[in-house]
XYZ file of C-alpha atoms in Angstrom:
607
model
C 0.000 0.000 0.000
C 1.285 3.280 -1.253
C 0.355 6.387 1.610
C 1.750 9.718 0.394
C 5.058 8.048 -0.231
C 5.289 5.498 2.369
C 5.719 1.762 1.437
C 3.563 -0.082 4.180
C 3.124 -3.451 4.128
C -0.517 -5.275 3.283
C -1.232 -8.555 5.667
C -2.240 -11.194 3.305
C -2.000 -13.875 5.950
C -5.152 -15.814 5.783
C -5.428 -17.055 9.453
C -6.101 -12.684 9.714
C -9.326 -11.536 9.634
C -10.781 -10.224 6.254
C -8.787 -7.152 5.215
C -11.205 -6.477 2.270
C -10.543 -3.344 0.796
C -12.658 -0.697 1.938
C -12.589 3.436 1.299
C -10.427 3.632 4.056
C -6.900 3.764 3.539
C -4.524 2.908 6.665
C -5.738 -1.055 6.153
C -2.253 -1.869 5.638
C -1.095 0.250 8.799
C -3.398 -1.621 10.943
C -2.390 -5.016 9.567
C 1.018 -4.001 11.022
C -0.367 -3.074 14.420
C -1.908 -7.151 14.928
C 1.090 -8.310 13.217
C 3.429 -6.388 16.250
C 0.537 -7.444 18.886
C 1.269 -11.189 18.195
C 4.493 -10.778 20.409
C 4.417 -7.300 21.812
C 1.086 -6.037 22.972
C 1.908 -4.183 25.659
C 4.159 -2.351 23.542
C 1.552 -2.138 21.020
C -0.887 -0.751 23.188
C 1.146 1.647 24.891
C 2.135 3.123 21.440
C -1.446 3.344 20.349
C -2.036 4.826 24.144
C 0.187 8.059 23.826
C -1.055 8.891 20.604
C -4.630 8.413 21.712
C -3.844 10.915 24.505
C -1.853 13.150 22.063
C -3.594 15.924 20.214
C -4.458 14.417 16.762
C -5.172 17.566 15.142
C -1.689 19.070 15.535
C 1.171 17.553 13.796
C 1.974 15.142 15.120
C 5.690 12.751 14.971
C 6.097 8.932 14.508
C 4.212 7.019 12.067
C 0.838 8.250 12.225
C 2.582 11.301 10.370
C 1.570 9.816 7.001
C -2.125 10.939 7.461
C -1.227 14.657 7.601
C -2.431 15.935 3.967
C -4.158 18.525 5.825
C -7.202 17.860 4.113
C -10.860 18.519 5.694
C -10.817 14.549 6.423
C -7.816 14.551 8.496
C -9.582 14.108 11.563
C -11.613 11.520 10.588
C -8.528 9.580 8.427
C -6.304 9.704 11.630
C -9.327 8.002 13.595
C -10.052 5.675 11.431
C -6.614 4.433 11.147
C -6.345 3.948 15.214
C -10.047 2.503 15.392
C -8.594 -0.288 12.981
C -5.016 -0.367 14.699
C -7.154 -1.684 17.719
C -9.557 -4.334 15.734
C -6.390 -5.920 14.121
C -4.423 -5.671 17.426
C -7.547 -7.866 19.055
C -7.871 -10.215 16.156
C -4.079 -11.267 16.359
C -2.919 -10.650 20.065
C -2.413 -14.210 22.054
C -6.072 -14.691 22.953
C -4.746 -15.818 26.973
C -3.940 -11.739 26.808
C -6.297 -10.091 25.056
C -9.554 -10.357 27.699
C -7.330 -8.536 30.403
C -7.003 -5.675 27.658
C -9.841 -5.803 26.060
C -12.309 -3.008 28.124
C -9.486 -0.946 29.556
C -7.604 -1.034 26.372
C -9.474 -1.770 23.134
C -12.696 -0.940 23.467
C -12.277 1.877 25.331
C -9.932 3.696 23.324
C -11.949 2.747 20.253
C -15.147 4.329 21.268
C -13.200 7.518 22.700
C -11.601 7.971 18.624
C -15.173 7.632 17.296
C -17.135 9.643 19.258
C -16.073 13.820 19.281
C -17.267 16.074 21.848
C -18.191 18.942 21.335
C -18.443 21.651 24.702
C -18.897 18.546 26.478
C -21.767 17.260 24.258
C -21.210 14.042 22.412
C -21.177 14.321 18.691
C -21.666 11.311 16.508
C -19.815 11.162 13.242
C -22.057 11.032 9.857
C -18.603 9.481 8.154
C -19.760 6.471 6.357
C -15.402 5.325 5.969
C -15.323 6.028 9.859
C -18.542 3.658 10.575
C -17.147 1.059 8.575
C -14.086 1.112 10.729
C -15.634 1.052 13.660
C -17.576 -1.515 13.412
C -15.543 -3.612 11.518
C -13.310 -3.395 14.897
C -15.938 -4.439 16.841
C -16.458 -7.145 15.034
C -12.429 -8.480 15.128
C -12.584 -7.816 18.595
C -15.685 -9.610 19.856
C -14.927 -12.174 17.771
C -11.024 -12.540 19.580
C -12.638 -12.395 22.826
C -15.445 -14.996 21.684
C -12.826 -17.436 20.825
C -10.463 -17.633 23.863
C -11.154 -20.455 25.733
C -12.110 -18.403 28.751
C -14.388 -16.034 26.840
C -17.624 -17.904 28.152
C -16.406 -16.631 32.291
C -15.688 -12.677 30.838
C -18.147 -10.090 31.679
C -18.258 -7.990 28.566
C -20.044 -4.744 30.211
C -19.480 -2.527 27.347
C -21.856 -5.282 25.435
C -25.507 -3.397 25.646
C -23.528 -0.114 24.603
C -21.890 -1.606 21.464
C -25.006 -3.146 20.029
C -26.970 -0.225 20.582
C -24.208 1.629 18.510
C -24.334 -0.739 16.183
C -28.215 -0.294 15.835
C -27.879 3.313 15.361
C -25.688 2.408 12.369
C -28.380 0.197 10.785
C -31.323 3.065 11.446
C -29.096 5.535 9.846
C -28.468 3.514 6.656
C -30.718 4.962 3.578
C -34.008 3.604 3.665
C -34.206 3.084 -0.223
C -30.700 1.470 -1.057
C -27.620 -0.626 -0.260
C -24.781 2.209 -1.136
C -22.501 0.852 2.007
C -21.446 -2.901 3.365
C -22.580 -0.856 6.838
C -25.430 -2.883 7.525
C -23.758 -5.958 6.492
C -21.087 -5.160 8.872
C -23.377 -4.001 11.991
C -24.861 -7.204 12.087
C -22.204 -9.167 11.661
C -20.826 -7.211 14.858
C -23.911 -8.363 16.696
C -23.976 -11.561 15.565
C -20.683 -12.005 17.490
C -21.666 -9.700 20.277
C -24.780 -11.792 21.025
C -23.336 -15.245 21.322
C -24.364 -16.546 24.481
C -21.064 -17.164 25.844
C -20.386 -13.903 25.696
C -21.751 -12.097 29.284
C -24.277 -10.786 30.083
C -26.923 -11.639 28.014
C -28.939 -8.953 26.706
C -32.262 -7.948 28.045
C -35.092 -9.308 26.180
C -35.942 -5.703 25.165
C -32.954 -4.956 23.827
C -32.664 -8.411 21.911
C -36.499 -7.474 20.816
C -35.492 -4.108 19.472
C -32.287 -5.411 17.985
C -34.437 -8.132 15.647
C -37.007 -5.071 14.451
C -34.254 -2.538 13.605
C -32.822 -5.249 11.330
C -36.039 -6.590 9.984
C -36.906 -3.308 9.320
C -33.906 -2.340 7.602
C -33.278 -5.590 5.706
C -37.109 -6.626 4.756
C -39.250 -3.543 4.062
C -37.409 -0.389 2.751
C -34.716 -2.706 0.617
C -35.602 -2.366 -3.467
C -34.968 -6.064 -5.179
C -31.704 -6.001 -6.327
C -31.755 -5.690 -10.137
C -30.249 -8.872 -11.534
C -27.767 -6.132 -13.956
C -25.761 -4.847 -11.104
C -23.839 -7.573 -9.956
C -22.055 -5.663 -7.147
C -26.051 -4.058 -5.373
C -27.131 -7.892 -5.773
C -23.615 -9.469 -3.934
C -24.392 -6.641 -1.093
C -28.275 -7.508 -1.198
C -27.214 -11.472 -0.803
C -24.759 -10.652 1.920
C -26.551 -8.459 3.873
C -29.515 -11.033 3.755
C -26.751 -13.825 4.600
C -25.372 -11.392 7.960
C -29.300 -11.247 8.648
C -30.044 -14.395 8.921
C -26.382 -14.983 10.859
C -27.973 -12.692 13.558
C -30.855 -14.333 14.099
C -29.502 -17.874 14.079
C -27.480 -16.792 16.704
C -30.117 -15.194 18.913
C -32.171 -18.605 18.675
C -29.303 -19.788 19.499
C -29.217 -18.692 23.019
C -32.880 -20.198 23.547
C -33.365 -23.657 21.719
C -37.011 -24.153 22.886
C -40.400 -24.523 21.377
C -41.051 -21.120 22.903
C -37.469 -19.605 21.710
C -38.417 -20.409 18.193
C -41.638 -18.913 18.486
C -40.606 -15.789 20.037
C -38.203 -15.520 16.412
C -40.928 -16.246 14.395
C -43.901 -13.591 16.080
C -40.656 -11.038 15.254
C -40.720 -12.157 11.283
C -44.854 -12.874 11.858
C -45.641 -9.074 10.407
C -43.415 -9.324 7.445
C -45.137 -13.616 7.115
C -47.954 -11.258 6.498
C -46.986 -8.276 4.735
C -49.265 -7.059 1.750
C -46.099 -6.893 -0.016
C -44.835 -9.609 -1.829
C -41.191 -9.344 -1.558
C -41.525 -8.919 2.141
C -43.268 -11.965 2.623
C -40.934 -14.061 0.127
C -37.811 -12.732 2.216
C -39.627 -13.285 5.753
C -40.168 -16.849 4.513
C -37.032 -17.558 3.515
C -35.553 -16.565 6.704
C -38.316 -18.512 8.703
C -37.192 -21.998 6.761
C -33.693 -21.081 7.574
C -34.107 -20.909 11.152
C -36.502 -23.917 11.274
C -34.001 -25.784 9.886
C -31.443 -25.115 11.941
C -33.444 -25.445 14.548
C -34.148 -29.194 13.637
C -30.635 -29.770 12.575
C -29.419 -28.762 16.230
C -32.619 -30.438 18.160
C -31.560 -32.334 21.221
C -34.569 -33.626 23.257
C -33.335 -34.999 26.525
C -37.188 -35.768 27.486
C -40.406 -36.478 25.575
C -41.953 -33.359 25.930
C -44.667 -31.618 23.604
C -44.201 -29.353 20.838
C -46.666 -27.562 22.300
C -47.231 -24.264 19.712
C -47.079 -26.453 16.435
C -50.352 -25.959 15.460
C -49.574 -22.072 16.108
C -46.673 -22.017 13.724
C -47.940 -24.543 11.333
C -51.623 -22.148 11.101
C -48.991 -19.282 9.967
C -46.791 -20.850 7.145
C -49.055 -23.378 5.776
C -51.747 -20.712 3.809
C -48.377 -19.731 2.342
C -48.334 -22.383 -0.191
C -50.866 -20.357 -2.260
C -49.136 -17.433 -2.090
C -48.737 -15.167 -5.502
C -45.004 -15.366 -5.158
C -43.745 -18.726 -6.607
C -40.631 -18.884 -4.271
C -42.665 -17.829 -1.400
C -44.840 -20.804 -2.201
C -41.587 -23.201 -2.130
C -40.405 -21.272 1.280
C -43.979 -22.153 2.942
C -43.257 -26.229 1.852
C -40.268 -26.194 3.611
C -41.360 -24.373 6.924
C -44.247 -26.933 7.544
C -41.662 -29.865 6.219
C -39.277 -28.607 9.440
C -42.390 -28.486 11.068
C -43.589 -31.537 11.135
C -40.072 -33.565 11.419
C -40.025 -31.262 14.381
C -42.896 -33.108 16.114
C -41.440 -36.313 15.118
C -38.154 -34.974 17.128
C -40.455 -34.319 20.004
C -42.019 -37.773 19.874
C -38.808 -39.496 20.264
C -37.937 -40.137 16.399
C -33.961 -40.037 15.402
C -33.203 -37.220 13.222
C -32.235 -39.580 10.356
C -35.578 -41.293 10.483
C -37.744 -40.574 7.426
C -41.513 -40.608 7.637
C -43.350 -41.372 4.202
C -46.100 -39.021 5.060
C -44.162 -36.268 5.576
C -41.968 -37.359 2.709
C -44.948 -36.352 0.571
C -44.583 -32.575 1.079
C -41.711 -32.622 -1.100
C -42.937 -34.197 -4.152
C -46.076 -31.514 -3.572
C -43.863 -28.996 -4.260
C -44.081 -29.523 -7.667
C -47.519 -28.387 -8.014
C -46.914 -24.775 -6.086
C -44.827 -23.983 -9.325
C -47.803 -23.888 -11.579
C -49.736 -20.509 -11.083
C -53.180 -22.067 -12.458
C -55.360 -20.793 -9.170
C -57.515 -24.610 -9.234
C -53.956 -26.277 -9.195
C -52.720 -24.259 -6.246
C -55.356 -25.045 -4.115
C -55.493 -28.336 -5.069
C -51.793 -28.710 -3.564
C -53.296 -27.300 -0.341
C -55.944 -29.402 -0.104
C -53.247 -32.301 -0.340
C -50.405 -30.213 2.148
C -53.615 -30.292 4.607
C -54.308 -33.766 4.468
C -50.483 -34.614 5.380
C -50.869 -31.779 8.420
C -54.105 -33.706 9.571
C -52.600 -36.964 9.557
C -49.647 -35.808 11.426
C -50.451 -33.281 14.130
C -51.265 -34.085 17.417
C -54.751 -34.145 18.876
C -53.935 -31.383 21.255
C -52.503 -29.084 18.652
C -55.800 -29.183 16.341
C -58.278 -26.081 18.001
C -54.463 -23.766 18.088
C -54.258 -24.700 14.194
C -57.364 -24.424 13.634
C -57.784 -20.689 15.033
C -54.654 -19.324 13.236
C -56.168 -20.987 10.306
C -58.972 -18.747 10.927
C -57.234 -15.258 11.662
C -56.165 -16.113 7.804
C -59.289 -15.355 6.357
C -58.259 -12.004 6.578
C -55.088 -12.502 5.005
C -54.040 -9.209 2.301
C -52.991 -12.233 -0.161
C -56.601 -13.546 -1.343
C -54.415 -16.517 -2.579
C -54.092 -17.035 0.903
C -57.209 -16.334 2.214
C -58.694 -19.026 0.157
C -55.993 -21.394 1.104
C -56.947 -21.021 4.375
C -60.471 -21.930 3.849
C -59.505 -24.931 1.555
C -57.057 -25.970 4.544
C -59.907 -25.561 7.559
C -62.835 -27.658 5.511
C -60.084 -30.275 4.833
C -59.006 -30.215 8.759
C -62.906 -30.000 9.794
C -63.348 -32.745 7.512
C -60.307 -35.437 8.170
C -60.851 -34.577 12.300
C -63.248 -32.867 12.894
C -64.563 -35.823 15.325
C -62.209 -34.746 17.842
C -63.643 -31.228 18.128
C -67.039 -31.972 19.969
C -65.675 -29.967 23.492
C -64.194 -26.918 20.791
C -67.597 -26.746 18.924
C -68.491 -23.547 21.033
C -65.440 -21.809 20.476
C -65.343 -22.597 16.840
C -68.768 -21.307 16.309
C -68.139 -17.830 17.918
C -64.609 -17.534 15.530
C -66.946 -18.317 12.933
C -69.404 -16.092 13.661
C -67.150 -13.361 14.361
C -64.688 -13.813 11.304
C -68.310 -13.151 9.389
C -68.839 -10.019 10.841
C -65.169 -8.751 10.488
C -65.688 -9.149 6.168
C -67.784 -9.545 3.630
C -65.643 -11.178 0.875
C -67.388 -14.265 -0.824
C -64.842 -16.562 -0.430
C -65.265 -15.855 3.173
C -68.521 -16.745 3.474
C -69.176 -19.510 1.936
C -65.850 -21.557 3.304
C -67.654 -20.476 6.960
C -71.121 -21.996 5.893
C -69.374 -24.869 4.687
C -67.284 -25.340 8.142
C -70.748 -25.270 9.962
C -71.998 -27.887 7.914
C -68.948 -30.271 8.267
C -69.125 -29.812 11.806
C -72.747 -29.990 12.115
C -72.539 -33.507 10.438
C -70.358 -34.740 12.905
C -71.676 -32.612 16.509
C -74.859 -31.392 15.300
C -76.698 -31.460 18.834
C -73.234 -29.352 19.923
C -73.476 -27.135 16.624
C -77.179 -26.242 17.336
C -77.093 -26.060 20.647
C -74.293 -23.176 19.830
C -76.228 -21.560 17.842
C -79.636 -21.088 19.682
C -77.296 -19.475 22.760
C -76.447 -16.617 20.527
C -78.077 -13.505 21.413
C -81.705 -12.567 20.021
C -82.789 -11.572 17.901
C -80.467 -13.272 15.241
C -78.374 -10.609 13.311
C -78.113 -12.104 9.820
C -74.469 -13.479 10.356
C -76.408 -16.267 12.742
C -79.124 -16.691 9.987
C -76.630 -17.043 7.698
C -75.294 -20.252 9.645
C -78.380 -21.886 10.280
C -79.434 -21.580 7.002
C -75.889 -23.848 6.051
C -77.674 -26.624 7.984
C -79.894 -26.763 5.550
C -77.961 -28.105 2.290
C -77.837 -31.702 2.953
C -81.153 -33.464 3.052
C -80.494 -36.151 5.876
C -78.354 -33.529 7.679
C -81.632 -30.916 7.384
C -84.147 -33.557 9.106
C -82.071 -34.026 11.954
C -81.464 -30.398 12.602
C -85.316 -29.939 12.467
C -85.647 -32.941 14.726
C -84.004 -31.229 17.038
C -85.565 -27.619 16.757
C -88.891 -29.721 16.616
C -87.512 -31.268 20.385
C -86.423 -28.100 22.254
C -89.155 -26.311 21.158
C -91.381 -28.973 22.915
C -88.738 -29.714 26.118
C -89.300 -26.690 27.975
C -92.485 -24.425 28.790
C -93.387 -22.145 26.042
C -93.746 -19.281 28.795
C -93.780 -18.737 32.389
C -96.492 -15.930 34.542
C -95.135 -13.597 36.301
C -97.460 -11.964 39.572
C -97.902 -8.457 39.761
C -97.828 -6.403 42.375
C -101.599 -5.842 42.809
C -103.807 -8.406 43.970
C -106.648 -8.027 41.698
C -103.892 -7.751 38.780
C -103.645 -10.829 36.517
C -100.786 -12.406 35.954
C -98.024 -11.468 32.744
C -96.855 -14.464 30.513
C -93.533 -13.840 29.615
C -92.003 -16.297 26.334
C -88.995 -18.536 27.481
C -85.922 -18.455 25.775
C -85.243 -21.732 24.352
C -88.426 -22.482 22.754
C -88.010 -19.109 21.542
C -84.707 -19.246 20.090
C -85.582 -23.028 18.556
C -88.633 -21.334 16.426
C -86.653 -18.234 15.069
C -84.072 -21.139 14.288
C -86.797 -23.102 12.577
C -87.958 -20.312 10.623
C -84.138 -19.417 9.255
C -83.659 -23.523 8.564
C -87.396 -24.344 6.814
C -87.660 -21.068 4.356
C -84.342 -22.149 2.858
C -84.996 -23.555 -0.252
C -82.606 -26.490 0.137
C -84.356 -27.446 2.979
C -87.698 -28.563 1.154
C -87.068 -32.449 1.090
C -87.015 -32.368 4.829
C -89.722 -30.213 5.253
C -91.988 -32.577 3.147
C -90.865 -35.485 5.696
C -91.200 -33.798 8.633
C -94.334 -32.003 7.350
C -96.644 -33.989 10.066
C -94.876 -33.231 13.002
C -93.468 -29.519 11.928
C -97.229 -28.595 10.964
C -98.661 -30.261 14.766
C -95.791 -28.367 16.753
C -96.239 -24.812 14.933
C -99.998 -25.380 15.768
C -99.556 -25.907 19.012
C -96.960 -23.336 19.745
C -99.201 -20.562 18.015
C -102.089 -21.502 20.328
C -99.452 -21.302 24.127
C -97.780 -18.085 22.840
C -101.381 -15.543 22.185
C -100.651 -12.744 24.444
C -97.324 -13.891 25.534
C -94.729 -10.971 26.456
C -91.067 -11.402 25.357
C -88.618 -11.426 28.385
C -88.353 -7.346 29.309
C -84.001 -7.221 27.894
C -85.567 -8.440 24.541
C -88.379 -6.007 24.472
C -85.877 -2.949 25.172
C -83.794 -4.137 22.446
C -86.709 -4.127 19.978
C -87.625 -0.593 20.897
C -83.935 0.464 20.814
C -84.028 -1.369 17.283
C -87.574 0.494 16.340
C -85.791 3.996 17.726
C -82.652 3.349 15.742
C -84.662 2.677 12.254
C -82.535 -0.390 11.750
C -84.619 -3.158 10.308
C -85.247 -6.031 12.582
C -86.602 -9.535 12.869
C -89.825 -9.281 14.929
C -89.767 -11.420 18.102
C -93.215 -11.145 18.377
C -93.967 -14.964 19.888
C -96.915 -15.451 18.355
C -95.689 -14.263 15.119
């Protein structure tokens, strides 16, 4: 390297460090610093030391003298040349030596040549070359104190500060493009900085923050790099490489079903992002960390996976998403998934299971963009789930499943339907106890939109479950509140699209409307007064219900069967219910209904 006349030496050695070439010049320089720490560091240090405490504006004597071209980066030249005297002089000191130096010495010193103070206020450089250095320094030394063999008993206490410079770094970058390795080289920095042998650990806030800052940075403000500039798409590839580094090693520190979910609710907004390169980088991060999560499982006892369903609920709609590769990503995840369960059941991690197996050869069919193909493929991906997941993990699938209806991606949307029905369908037998939950997600998903798709995949999930629990299903549904808004009628009207499944449902309107008393009196006050008659509930709820089930057309075939018994009940109801009050909550909601001008189903008993 050639400096104003001056002949320095470039390290080449490659058991250094990378010495890439940067826009900083005094690489060489530094090189010479770790070369002269490898048998002198005291020496070293001391000479780095005095001209630390020297005044580095003035001229100065020795061989820092080479920076003086008096130009207006002087300054910043002459700091960036010590900042990178100390990284090298970490990365190649005798590791047995370098802990006792590293605070009082290193990182110290480094800091005070970054940071400038102005009448005593601290003044942070905008120097991209300067950055650069700096962390590229904190990055040789963490890693040199990382790999001494007592590294895991030294309290780093300077740790919190340096990520959180290190973060700044990454929020300053330009939102819109990748002009500088900076970002690349901040989270390398932390990558090294977080390993858990490294003390203390940061605080789960600060670990929390860290993850957004870089998500943030990496995932949503990050153009796609354009395949003709081969240098933006290197930087783009590394960056997303020194990304997924970080995080790797932050699930590192906390290999646990609830560890890996904690990574995933960080990437869970970006899973879901209306934009599709968000999602298809999100996704490909996800199946990187799921893999190495199953690649370094080590269950010691047969406990549950217990948030599969959870995490299986958010990647599995995926496979219909309108990104191809995204599509391919979402495969894998649920292909980690599930081997993941196997790992929890006891399974080696060489063992292969045939079902699972399947996946694999399914991704095939995600390639082709044909809509009736795609969902096809998620029909089958379902299937596999269903005959795979636990018993226990079903109603937590099931409900994520559900929160995708609202998915931005309609692709996904509908997958999620298409994946529910095929659930409801393979096991829904096991979901008698969960029938009253399901119905209120079901009803309440119905209210939230008003997409087609939507609402015919809910009708269809009441009817599956209705032909396996229908006492639960319409016992459900008569305890919602009355009058029925039209998301309730909408349900029972589902039961009506199957003949045998119709009769049965009117068998059982036809039986609670008879169970219970069609009313009960009520004594006034007065003596002379005669007593009120006030409707029940039940009975009540079981006619409305009759009325929503028998005037669907569908329905006629059971009607005509039933048309004995329907006709004798009605009768007989009509006659108990002249002059019959509704309960006194019911009649102020139909005057706050009449008041209001919204339309409204009369409750009228007799009627």
């Amino acid at each position: 390297m050639h400096l104003h006349g001056v002949r320095l030496p470039v390290c080449s050695s490659p058991s250094l460090p990378s010495c890439e070439p940067t826009c900083v010049p005094p690489q060489g320089l530094a090189c010479c610093f770790g070369i002269c720490a490898v048998s002198h560091l005291d020496d070293t240090l001391a000479q780095l030391e005095d001209f630390v405490k020297s005044d580095m504006f003035r001229k100065s004597v020795g061989i820092f003298n080479i920076f003086k071209d008096r130009s207006e980066n002087e300054a910043e030249k002459v700091k960036s040349a010590l900042i990178l005297c100390y990284g090298h002089v970490a990365a190649r000191a005798p590791r047995e030596l370098v802990l006792a130096k590293a605070e009082s010495d290193i990182f110290r010193n480094m800091s005070q040549c970054f940071s400038t103070k102005v009448l005593g206020i601290k003044v942070e450089t905008k120097d991209p070359a300067l950055k650069l250095c700096l962390v590229q320094s904190v990055c040789m030394a963490s890693q040199a104190i990382c790999s001494s063999t007592q590294g895991s008993s030294f309290h780093f206490s300077r740790k919190a500060e340096l990520v959180a410079q290190m973060m700044e770094f990454i929020k300053a970058e330009p939102p819109d493009s990748l002009r500088t390795p900076i970002r690349k080289k901040a989270m390398l920095a932390c990558t090294h900085l977080v390993l858990s042998s490294l003390k203390p650990a940061l605080e789960e806030q600060m670990q929390a923050d860290l993850v957004h800052s870089c998500l943030h940075s990496v995932l949503a403000v990050l153009p796609e790099p354009e395949g003709e500039d081969g240098h933006q798409e290197s930087l783009y590839l590394d960056t997303m490489q020194a990304l997924e580094d970080l995080l790797t090693s932050l699930l590192q520190q906390n290999m646990t079903p609830q560890g890996l979910q904690v990574m995933v609710e960080h990437l869970s907004p970006w899973i879901k992002s209306p934009r599709g390169h968000e999602r298809g980088r999100a996704l490909g991060l996800s199946a990187c960390l799921l893999r190495y999560f199953l690649e370094h499982l080590h269950v010691s006892a047969l406990v549950p996976f217990h948030n599969l369903g959870l995490l299986v609920g958010l990647f599995s709609p995926r496979c219909a998403d309108l990104w191809p590769a995204t599509r391919q990503e979402a495969i894998n995840c649920v292909y980690s998934l599930l081997y993941l369960q196997l790992g929890y059941e006891g399974f080696s991690r060489d063992y292969r299971d045939e079902v699972a197996e399947r996946l694999l050869t399914l991704q095939r069919g995600l390639v082709h963009p044909d809509p009736a193909v795609l969902f096809h493929t998620c029909h089958s991906v379902a299937q596999i789930i269903a005959k795979r997941l636990p018993p226990d993990q079903l109603i937590s699938l099931l409900l994520t499943l559900f929160e995708g209806l609202g998915d931005p991606d309609k692709n996904c949307s509908r997958a999620s339907t298409v994946m529910i029905n095929c659930l409801l369908k393979e096991r829904g037998n096991m979901l008698l106890e969960k029938v009253p939950e399901i119905m209120s997600v079901l009803r309440s998903k119905l209210q939230e939109t008003r997409e087609e798709h939507v609402l015919q995949a809910a009708q269809h999930s009441v009817y599956l479950l209705a032909s396996q629990h229908r006492a639960a299903v319409v016992s459900s549904l008569l305890g919602s509140p009355l009058p029925f808004d039209s998301h309730t009628c909408t349900l029972w009207r589902a039961l009506a699209v199957e003949p045998g499944l119709t009769a049965q449902v009117l068998g059982l309107l036809l039986e609670k409307i008879s169970r219970d008393v069609p009313f009960k009196e009520s004594r006034a006050f007065l003596l002379n007064s005669c007593p009120t008659r006030v409707a029940t509930l039940l009975p009540l709820a079981a006619t409305c219900a009759l009325y929503e089930v028998a005037s669907t057309p569908a329905s006629r075939p059971a009607v005509l069967e039933l048309y004995p018994q329907l006709f004798a009940a009605l009768l007989l109801r009509v006659s108990c219910t002249v002059g019959v009050q509704l309960p006194r909550n019911l009649q102020a909601k139909e005057r706050r209904s009449t008041g209001s001008g919204l339309a409204s189903r009369s409750l009228e008993p007799c009627r």
